[in-house]
Amino acid sequence: MIRPALPLLAVLIVPLLAGPARAVVGGLDAPDAALARSSVMVLSSRGGVCTGIVLARDVVLTAAHCAAPGAEHRVHFRDEAGAPVLLGVAARAVHPGYDAGAIAGRRRSIDLALLRTETALPARFVAAALAEVPAAAGTPLTLGGYGVARPGDHRSTGTFRTATLPVVEPYGPSRILVWLKGATASGACEGDSGGPVAGAGGGVLAVTTWASGAGKAPCGGVSQGVLVGPQRAWIDRTTAAWGAPARWE
């Protein structure tokens, strides 16, 4: 597996809480799940590891802090023989509402980006369907990603994992964000930023962007995502310009 030599990305969006969106801990290995067939890894020349959501054979949706200018990025997956493949990025669109300094300034930020790859992904990848339906408190959603299973152990990245967690509203309902928290330590951790948060029908409602710790552990508390429905106009405008309109439920 390709592993970065530098520390993982830790530039996140939330003005109310602070900590990196990491990978699925306390979840299940799910390399053959439907969400896995619509997910890839996004690697940065600065050592960042993230997850991305396939919207078309050459379009990937991820978190903006995973793809912001200032570094080179590659879309990563393994071929049918298990060999690593890296695809270059031909175009990048960062949401105009993204603010890299949002945490320090306690400002709102829309942490989303779209990447267009130089070459198409293999046919085995399936374009994810996006969903605008809001999720009320208590609704179970499934979070997926390629990040670490054990915090701090970068060797545990690279396997797609999922965790199904209920929606919580620590600050009341939000038109921009969704938060998930289970009864036990579980959720996003290093490498899950940019990964899907999906409903029971499989439609992607949100993109993972941040997570808090549980107790002394750096992960397993609250997981947060940016809702895609309120950002539909930007997603549709960008993907249509690239000749690959996003699919909505």
PDB file of C-alpha atoms in Angstrom:
ATOM      1  CA  MET A   1       0.000   0.000   0.000  1.00  0.00           C
ATOM      2  CA  ILE A   2       1.220   3.520  -0.759  1.00  0.00           C
ATOM      3  CA  ARG A   3       1.730   5.429   2.460  1.00  0.00           C
ATOM      4  CA  PRO A   4       2.756   9.095   2.788  1.00  0.00           C
ATOM      5  CA  ALA A   5       6.019   9.912   4.515  1.00  0.00           C
ATOM      6  CA  LEU A   6       4.719  13.164   6.025  1.00  0.00           C
ATOM      7  CA  PRO A   7       2.034  13.820   8.672  1.00  0.00           C
ATOM      8  CA  LEU A   8      -1.604  13.538   7.632  1.00  0.00           C
ATOM      9  CA  LEU A   9      -3.762  16.539   6.774  1.00  0.00           C
ATOM     10  CA  ALA A  10      -5.189  18.313   9.788  1.00  0.00           C
ATOM     11  CA  VAL A  11      -6.747  21.465   8.286  1.00  0.00           C
ATOM     12  CA  LEU A  12     -10.448  21.299   9.207  1.00  0.00           C
ATOM     13  CA  ILE A  13     -13.479  23.512   9.070  1.00  0.00           C
ATOM     14  CA  VAL A  14     -15.460  23.640  12.262  1.00  0.00           C
ATOM     15  CA  PRO A  15     -15.468  26.945  14.146  1.00  0.00           C
ATOM     16  CA  LEU A  16     -17.077  25.406  17.226  1.00  0.00           C
ATOM     17  CA  LEU A  17     -14.876  22.355  17.678  1.00  0.00           C
ATOM     18  CA  ALA A  18     -11.299  21.558  16.767  1.00  0.00           C
ATOM     19  CA  GLY A  19      -9.634  18.328  15.668  1.00  0.00           C
ATOM     20  CA  PRO A  20      -8.929  16.454  12.460  1.00  0.00           C
ATOM     21  CA  ALA A  21     -11.413  14.360  10.562  1.00  0.00           C
ATOM     22  CA  ARG A  22      -9.809  10.969  10.868  1.00  0.00           C
ATOM     23  CA  ALA A  23     -10.741   7.432   9.798  1.00  0.00           C
ATOM     24  CA  VAL A  24     -13.380   4.883  10.724  1.00  0.00           C
ATOM     25  CA  VAL A  25     -12.617   3.464  14.167  1.00  0.00           C
ATOM     26  CA  GLY A  26     -14.944   1.036  15.873  1.00  0.00           C
ATOM     27  CA  GLY A  27     -16.422   0.161  12.476  1.00  0.00           C
ATOM     28  CA  LEU A  28     -16.403  -2.804  10.128  1.00  0.00           C
ATOM     29  CA  ASP A  29     -14.152  -3.697   7.216  1.00  0.00           C
ATOM     30  CA  ALA A  30     -16.331  -3.261   4.130  1.00  0.00           C
ATOM     31  CA  PRO A  31     -14.132  -3.479   1.004  1.00  0.00           C
ATOM     32  CA  ASP A  32     -16.995  -5.006  -0.994  1.00  0.00           C
ATOM     33  CA  ALA A  33     -19.744  -2.651   0.197  1.00  0.00           C
ATOM     34  CA  ALA A  34     -21.643  -0.501  -2.289  1.00  0.00           C
ATOM     35  CA  LEU A  35     -20.060   2.614  -0.784  1.00  0.00           C
ATOM     36  CA  ALA A  36     -16.594   1.141  -1.381  1.00  0.00           C
ATOM     37  CA  ARG A  37     -17.349   0.813  -5.108  1.00  0.00           C
ATOM     38  CA  SER A  38     -17.968   4.553  -5.138  1.00  0.00           C
ATOM     39  CA  SER A  39     -14.937   5.562  -3.067  1.00  0.00           C
ATOM     40  CA  VAL A  40     -11.232   6.173  -3.677  1.00  0.00           C
ATOM     41  CA  MET A  41      -8.307   7.643  -1.766  1.00  0.00           C
ATOM     42  CA  VAL A  42      -6.980  11.177  -2.316  1.00  0.00           C
ATOM     43  CA  LEU A  43      -3.269  11.649  -1.596  1.00  0.00           C
ATOM     44  CA  SER A  44      -1.347  14.904  -1.197  1.00  0.00           C
ATOM     45  CA  SER A  45       2.326  15.617  -1.954  1.00  0.00           C
ATOM     46  CA  ARG A  46       2.454  17.014   1.580  1.00  0.00           C
ATOM     47  CA  GLY A  47       1.631  13.597   3.002  1.00  0.00           C
ATOM     48  CA  GLY A  48      -2.125  13.993   3.378  1.00  0.00           C
ATOM     49  CA  VAL A  49      -4.401  10.968   3.117  1.00  0.00           C
ATOM     50  CA  CYS A  50      -8.126  11.395   2.513  1.00  0.00           C
ATOM     51  CA  THR A  51     -11.107   9.597   1.011  1.00  0.00           C
ATOM     52  CA  GLY A  52     -13.025  10.705  -2.082  1.00  0.00           C
ATOM     53  CA  ILE A  53     -16.475   9.960  -3.527  1.00  0.00           C
ATOM     54  CA  VAL A  54     -16.752   8.949  -7.190  1.00  0.00           C
ATOM     55  CA  LEU A  55     -19.372  11.047  -9.015  1.00  0.00           C
ATOM     56  CA  ALA A  56     -18.300   9.990 -12.526  1.00  0.00           C
ATOM     57  CA  ARG A  57     -15.493   7.953 -14.087  1.00  0.00           C
ATOM     58  CA  ASP A  58     -13.315  11.090 -13.962  1.00  0.00           C
ATOM     59  CA  VAL A  59     -14.886  13.188 -11.168  1.00  0.00           C
ATOM     60  CA  VAL A  60     -14.311  12.826  -7.415  1.00  0.00           C
ATOM     61  CA  LEU A  61     -15.956  14.785  -4.588  1.00  0.00           C
ATOM     62  CA  THR A  62     -13.894  15.239  -1.425  1.00  0.00           C
ATOM     63  CA  ALA A  63     -13.234  17.693   1.404  1.00  0.00           C
ATOM     64  CA  ALA A  64     -11.653  21.005   0.406  1.00  0.00           C
ATOM     65  CA  HIS A  65      -8.913  20.671   3.016  1.00  0.00           C
ATOM     66  CA  CYS A  66      -7.930  17.442   1.219  1.00  0.00           C
ATOM     67  CA  ALA A  67      -7.504  19.146  -2.161  1.00  0.00           C
ATOM     68  CA  ALA A  68      -6.817  22.838  -1.609  1.00  0.00           C
ATOM     69  CA  PRO A  69      -4.176  24.535  -3.803  1.00  0.00           C
ATOM     70  CA  GLY A  70      -0.584  24.550  -2.619  1.00  0.00           C
ATOM     71  CA  ALA A  71       0.126  20.834  -3.061  1.00  0.00           C
ATOM     72  CA  GLU A  72      -0.090  18.200  -5.764  1.00  0.00           C
ATOM     73  CA  HIS A  73      -2.854  15.628  -5.425  1.00  0.00           C
ATOM     74  CA  ARG A  74      -3.453  12.165  -6.830  1.00  0.00           C
ATOM     75  CA  VAL A  75      -6.455   9.855  -6.793  1.00  0.00           C
ATOM     76  CA  HIS A  76      -5.372   6.434  -5.546  1.00  0.00           C
ATOM     77  CA  PHE A  77      -6.876   2.952  -5.777  1.00  0.00           C
ATOM     78  CA  ARG A  78      -5.717  -0.610  -6.309  1.00  0.00           C
ATOM     79  CA  ASP A  79      -6.245  -2.448  -9.569  1.00  0.00           C
ATOM     80  CA  GLU A  80      -7.741  -5.926  -9.894  1.00  0.00           C
ATOM     81  CA  ALA A  81      -4.322  -7.465  -9.223  1.00  0.00           C
ATOM     82  CA  GLY A  82      -3.873  -5.422  -6.056  1.00  0.00           C
ATOM     83  CA  ALA A  83      -1.252  -3.074  -7.514  1.00  0.00           C
ATOM     84  CA  PRO A  84      -1.454   0.605  -6.500  1.00  0.00           C
ATOM     85  CA  VAL A  85      -2.597   3.098  -9.132  1.00  0.00           C
ATOM     86  CA  LEU A  86      -2.229   6.881  -8.993  1.00  0.00           C
ATOM     87  CA  LEU A  87      -4.241   9.182 -11.270  1.00  0.00           C
ATOM     88  CA  GLY A  88      -3.213  12.782 -11.849  1.00  0.00           C
ATOM     89  CA  VAL A  89      -5.615  15.665 -11.372  1.00  0.00           C
ATOM     90  CA  ALA A  90      -6.522  17.621 -14.524  1.00  0.00           C
ATOM     91  CA  ALA A  91      -8.848  20.149 -12.841  1.00  0.00           C
ATOM     92  CA  ARG A  92      -9.827  21.158  -9.346  1.00  0.00           C
ATOM     93  CA  ALA A  93     -12.751  23.191  -8.006  1.00  0.00           C
ATOM     94  CA  VAL A  94     -12.770  24.273  -4.362  1.00  0.00           C
ATOM     95  CA  HIS A  95     -16.105  25.494  -3.019  1.00  0.00           C
ATOM     96  CA  PRO A  96     -16.076  29.315  -2.939  1.00  0.00           C
ATOM     97  CA  GLY A  97     -17.365  29.151   0.631  1.00  0.00           C
ATOM     98  CA  TYR A  98     -14.322  27.237   1.890  1.00  0.00           C
ATOM     99  CA  ASP A  99     -12.271  29.132   4.458  1.00  0.00           C
ATOM    100  CA  ALA A 100      -8.988  27.477   5.450  1.00  0.00           C
ATOM    101  CA  GLY A 101      -8.743  29.762   8.486  1.00  0.00           C
ATOM    102  CA  ALA A 102     -12.256  29.081   9.723  1.00  0.00           C
ATOM    103  CA  ILE A 103     -11.207  27.330  12.924  1.00  0.00           C
ATOM    104  CA  ALA A 104      -8.954  30.119  14.137  1.00  0.00           C
ATOM    105  CA  GLY A 105     -11.441  32.790  13.106  1.00  0.00           C
ATOM    106  CA  ARG A 106     -14.538  30.876  14.278  1.00  0.00           C
ATOM    107  CA  ARG A 107     -16.125  31.376  10.881  1.00  0.00           C
ATOM    108  CA  ARG A 108     -18.394  29.261   8.707  1.00  0.00           C
ATOM    109  CA  SER A 109     -16.756  27.213   5.957  1.00  0.00           C
ATOM    110  CA  ILE A 110     -18.037  24.866   3.237  1.00  0.00           C
ATOM    111  CA  ASP A 111     -15.304  22.214   3.167  1.00  0.00           C
ATOM    112  CA  LEU A 112     -15.958  20.678  -0.270  1.00  0.00           C
ATOM    113  CA  ALA A 113     -13.899  20.226  -3.431  1.00  0.00           C
ATOM    114  CA  LEU A 114     -14.272  18.470  -6.773  1.00  0.00           C
ATOM    115  CA  LEU A 115     -11.400  16.837  -8.651  1.00  0.00           C
ATOM    116  CA  ARG A 116     -11.324  15.841 -12.310  1.00  0.00           C
ATOM    117  CA  THR A 117      -8.831  13.077 -13.017  1.00  0.00           C
ATOM    118  CA  GLU A 118      -6.532  13.046 -16.052  1.00  0.00           C
ATOM    119  CA  THR A 119      -7.678   9.536 -16.957  1.00  0.00           C
ATOM    120  CA  ALA A 120     -10.882   7.667 -16.223  1.00  0.00           C
ATOM    121  CA  LEU A 121     -11.320   5.307 -13.305  1.00  0.00           C
ATOM    122  CA  PRO A 122     -11.894   1.632 -14.181  1.00  0.00           C
ATOM    123  CA  ALA A 123     -15.432   0.542 -15.042  1.00  0.00           C
ATOM    124  CA  ARG A 124     -15.746  -1.306 -11.705  1.00  0.00           C
ATOM    125  CA  PHE A 125     -16.229   2.044  -9.962  1.00  0.00           C
ATOM    126  CA  VAL A 126     -19.868   3.125  -9.668  1.00  0.00           C
ATOM    127  CA  ALA A 127     -20.915   6.779  -9.553  1.00  0.00           C
ATOM    128  CA  ALA A 128     -22.478   7.580  -6.192  1.00  0.00           C
ATOM    129  CA  ALA A 129     -25.978   9.033  -6.050  1.00  0.00           C
ATOM    130  CA  LEU A 130     -26.225  12.229  -4.020  1.00  0.00           C
ATOM    131  CA  ALA A 131     -29.222  12.925  -1.804  1.00  0.00           C
ATOM    132  CA  GLU A 132     -30.894  16.157  -0.687  1.00  0.00           C
ATOM    133  CA  VAL A 133     -33.188  14.602   1.939  1.00  0.00           C
ATOM    134  CA  PRO A 134     -32.398  16.052   5.386  1.00  0.00           C
ATOM    135  CA  ALA A 135     -31.753  13.641   8.255  1.00  0.00           C
ATOM    136  CA  ALA A 136     -33.490  14.308  11.568  1.00  0.00           C
ATOM    137  CA  ALA A 137     -31.922  13.574  14.951  1.00  0.00           C
ATOM    138  CA  GLY A 138     -31.815   9.837  15.606  1.00  0.00           C
ATOM    139  CA  THR A 139     -31.680   8.863  11.932  1.00  0.00           C
ATOM    140  CA  PRO A 140     -28.982   6.193  11.358  1.00  0.00           C
ATOM    141  CA  LEU A 141     -26.449   7.126   8.660  1.00  0.00           C
ATOM    142  CA  THR A 142     -23.456   5.140   7.421  1.00  0.00           C
ATOM    143  CA  LEU A 143     -20.038   6.768   7.342  1.00  0.00           C
ATOM    144  CA  GLY A 144     -17.293   5.208   5.214  1.00  0.00           C
ATOM    145  CA  GLY A 145     -13.609   5.813   4.569  1.00  0.00           C
ATOM    146  CA  TYR A 146     -10.119   4.472   3.963  1.00  0.00           C
ATOM    147  CA  GLY A 147      -8.553   5.907   7.088  1.00  0.00           C
ATOM    148  CA  VAL A 148      -6.945   4.339  10.116  1.00  0.00           C
ATOM    149  CA  ALA A 149      -8.642   1.657  12.157  1.00  0.00           C
ATOM    150  CA  ARG A 150      -6.305   2.413  15.056  1.00  0.00           C
ATOM    151  CA  PRO A 151      -5.487   6.070  15.802  1.00  0.00           C
ATOM    152  CA  GLY A 152      -1.835   6.827  15.166  1.00  0.00           C
ATOM    153  CA  ASP A 153      -1.214   3.582  13.266  1.00  0.00           C
ATOM    154  CA  HIS A 154      -0.856   4.675   9.650  1.00  0.00           C
ATOM    155  CA  ARG A 155      -0.355   1.047   8.620  1.00  0.00           C
ATOM    156  CA  SER A 156      -4.038   0.491   9.346  1.00  0.00           C
ATOM    157  CA  THR A 157      -5.138   2.805   6.507  1.00  0.00           C
ATOM    158  CA  GLY A 158      -6.132   1.650   3.026  1.00  0.00           C
ATOM    159  CA  THR A 159      -9.047  -0.676   3.832  1.00  0.00           C
ATOM    160  CA  PHE A 160     -12.534   0.734   3.302  1.00  0.00           C
ATOM    161  CA  ARG A 161     -14.481   0.634   6.570  1.00  0.00           C
ATOM    162  CA  THR A 162     -17.939   1.745   7.603  1.00  0.00           C
ATOM    163  CA  ALA A 163     -19.776   2.625  10.792  1.00  0.00           C
ATOM    164  CA  THR A 164     -23.513   3.238  11.132  1.00  0.00           C
ATOM    165  CA  LEU A 165     -24.250   5.991  13.643  1.00  0.00           C
ATOM    166  CA  PRO A 166     -27.296   8.083  14.581  1.00  0.00           C
ATOM    167  CA  VAL A 167     -27.617  11.771  13.800  1.00  0.00           C
ATOM    168  CA  VAL A 168     -27.176  14.054  16.799  1.00  0.00           C
ATOM    169  CA  GLU A 169     -27.790  17.804  17.069  1.00  0.00           C
ATOM    170  CA  PRO A 170     -25.297  19.169  19.593  1.00  0.00           C
ATOM    171  CA  TYR A 171     -25.959  22.743  18.443  1.00  0.00           C
ATOM    172  CA  GLY A 172     -29.479  22.257  17.089  1.00  0.00           C
ATOM    173  CA  PRO A 173     -30.458  21.422  13.499  1.00  0.00           C
ATOM    174  CA  SER A 174     -28.081  22.729  10.824  1.00  0.00           C
ATOM    175  CA  ARG A 175     -28.663  23.642   7.191  1.00  0.00           C
ATOM    176  CA  ILE A 176     -25.003  23.042   6.385  1.00  0.00           C
ATOM    177  CA  LEU A 177     -23.675  20.288   8.643  1.00  0.00           C
ATOM    178  CA  VAL A 178     -24.661  16.895  10.015  1.00  0.00           C
ATOM    179  CA  TRP A 179     -23.218  15.297  13.158  1.00  0.00           C
ATOM    180  CA  LEU A 180     -23.099  11.592  14.060  1.00  0.00           C
ATOM    181  CA  LYS A 181     -22.361   9.962  17.414  1.00  0.00           C
ATOM    182  CA  GLY A 182     -22.835   6.397  18.608  1.00  0.00           C
ATOM    183  CA  ALA A 183     -23.246   4.923  22.064  1.00  0.00           C
ATOM    184  CA  THR A 184     -19.691   3.544  21.912  1.00  0.00           C
ATOM    185  CA  ALA A 185     -16.442   5.034  20.583  1.00  0.00           C
ATOM    186  CA  SER A 186     -16.867   4.863  16.825  1.00  0.00           C
ATOM    187  CA  GLY A 187     -16.664   7.169  13.840  1.00  0.00           C
ATOM    188  CA  ALA A 188     -14.297   9.090  11.606  1.00  0.00           C
ATOM    189  CA  CYS A 189     -10.527   9.216  12.127  1.00  0.00           C
ATOM    190  CA  GLU A 190      -7.323  10.004  10.139  1.00  0.00           C
ATOM    191  CA  GLY A 191      -7.934   9.464   6.423  1.00  0.00           C
ATOM    192  CA  ASP A 192     -11.742   9.594   6.405  1.00  0.00           C
ATOM    193  CA  SER A 193     -12.035  13.261   5.474  1.00  0.00           C
ATOM    194  CA  GLY A 194     -13.823  13.470   2.124  1.00  0.00           C
ATOM    195  CA  GLY A 195     -15.598  10.156   2.579  1.00  0.00           C
ATOM    196  CA  PRO A 196     -19.317   9.463   2.175  1.00  0.00           C
ATOM    197  CA  VAL A 197     -22.059   9.746   4.761  1.00  0.00           C
ATOM    198  CA  ALA A 198     -25.020   7.843   3.319  1.00  0.00           C
ATOM    199  CA  GLY A 199     -28.634   7.103   4.157  1.00  0.00           C
ATOM    200  CA  ALA A 200     -30.402   3.756   4.241  1.00  0.00           C
ATOM    201  CA  GLY A 201     -30.972   3.806   0.482  1.00  0.00           C
ATOM    202  CA  GLY A 202     -27.300   4.376  -0.243  1.00  0.00           C
ATOM    203  CA  GLY A 203     -27.566   8.007  -1.351  1.00  0.00           C
ATOM    204  CA  VAL A 204     -24.731  10.243  -0.104  1.00  0.00           C
ATOM    205  CA  LEU A 205     -26.119  13.010   2.121  1.00  0.00           C
ATOM    206  CA  ALA A 206     -22.834  14.471   3.319  1.00  0.00           C
ATOM    207  CA  VAL A 207     -19.046  14.495   3.025  1.00  0.00           C
ATOM    208  CA  THR A 208     -17.017  13.773   6.174  1.00  0.00           C
ATOM    209  CA  THR A 209     -14.892  16.735   7.246  1.00  0.00           C
ATOM    210  CA  TRP A 210     -14.139  16.544  10.963  1.00  0.00           C
ATOM    211  CA  ALA A 211     -14.223  14.356  14.080  1.00  0.00           C
ATOM    212  CA  SER A 212     -13.712  14.710  17.817  1.00  0.00           C
ATOM    213  CA  GLY A 213     -12.128  12.282  20.244  1.00  0.00           C
ATOM    214  CA  ALA A 214     -13.709  10.033  22.859  1.00  0.00           C
ATOM    215  CA  GLY A 215     -12.128  10.225  26.298  1.00  0.00           C
ATOM    216  CA  LYS A 216      -8.360  10.167  25.868  1.00  0.00           C
ATOM    217  CA  ALA A 217      -8.611   8.699  22.353  1.00  0.00           C
ATOM    218  CA  PRO A 218      -8.236  11.160  19.443  1.00  0.00           C
ATOM    219  CA  CYS A 219     -11.165   9.585  17.550  1.00  0.00           C
ATOM    220  CA  GLY A 220     -14.519   7.970  18.261  1.00  0.00           C
ATOM    221  CA  GLY A 221     -16.494  10.984  19.474  1.00  0.00           C
ATOM    222  CA  VAL A 222     -18.632  13.131  17.198  1.00  0.00           C
ATOM    223  CA  SER A 223     -18.191  12.797  13.410  1.00  0.00           C
ATOM    224  CA  GLN A 224     -19.202  15.713  11.217  1.00  0.00           C
ATOM    225  CA  GLY A 225     -20.021  16.109   7.541  1.00  0.00           C
ATOM    226  CA  VAL A 226     -20.990  18.891   5.158  1.00  0.00           C
ATOM    227  CA  LEU A 227     -24.453  18.283   3.667  1.00  0.00           C
ATOM    228  CA  VAL A 228     -24.362  18.075  -0.142  1.00  0.00           C
ATOM    229  CA  GLY A 229     -28.011  19.045  -0.744  1.00  0.00           C
ATOM    230  CA  PRO A 230     -27.581  22.732   0.144  1.00  0.00           C
ATOM    231  CA  GLN A 231     -24.534  22.828  -2.167  1.00  0.00           C
ATOM    232  CA  ARG A 232     -26.317  21.245  -5.142  1.00  0.00           C
ATOM    233  CA  ALA A 233     -26.130  24.351  -7.344  1.00  0.00           C
ATOM    234  CA  TRP A 234     -22.322  24.487  -7.062  1.00  0.00           C
ATOM    235  CA  ILE A 235     -21.912  20.720  -7.535  1.00  0.00           C
ATOM    236  CA  ASP A 236     -24.217  20.655 -10.569  1.00  0.00           C
ATOM    237  CA  ARG A 237     -22.668  23.733 -12.163  1.00  0.00           C
ATOM    238  CA  THR A 238     -19.127  22.369 -11.803  1.00  0.00           C
ATOM    239  CA  THR A 239     -19.804  18.782 -12.887  1.00  0.00           C
ATOM    240  CA  ALA A 240     -21.935  19.932 -15.848  1.00  0.00           C
ATOM    241  CA  ALA A 241     -19.087  22.166 -17.011  1.00  0.00           C
ATOM    242  CA  TRP A 242     -16.844  19.112 -16.941  1.00  0.00           C
ATOM    243  CA  GLY A 243     -19.355  17.121 -19.006  1.00  0.00           C
ATOM    244  CA  ALA A 244     -20.137  14.715 -16.166  1.00  0.00           C
ATOM    245  CA  PRO A 245     -23.317  15.814 -14.330  1.00  0.00           C
ATOM    246  CA  ALA A 246     -23.707  14.472 -10.806  1.00  0.00           C
ATOM    247  CA  ARG A 247     -26.473  11.932 -10.161  1.00  0.00           C
ATOM    248  CA  TRP A 248     -29.116  12.813  -7.544  1.00  0.00           C
ATOM    249  CA  GLU A 249     -31.710  10.584  -5.954  1.00  0.00           C
TER     250      GLU A 249
END
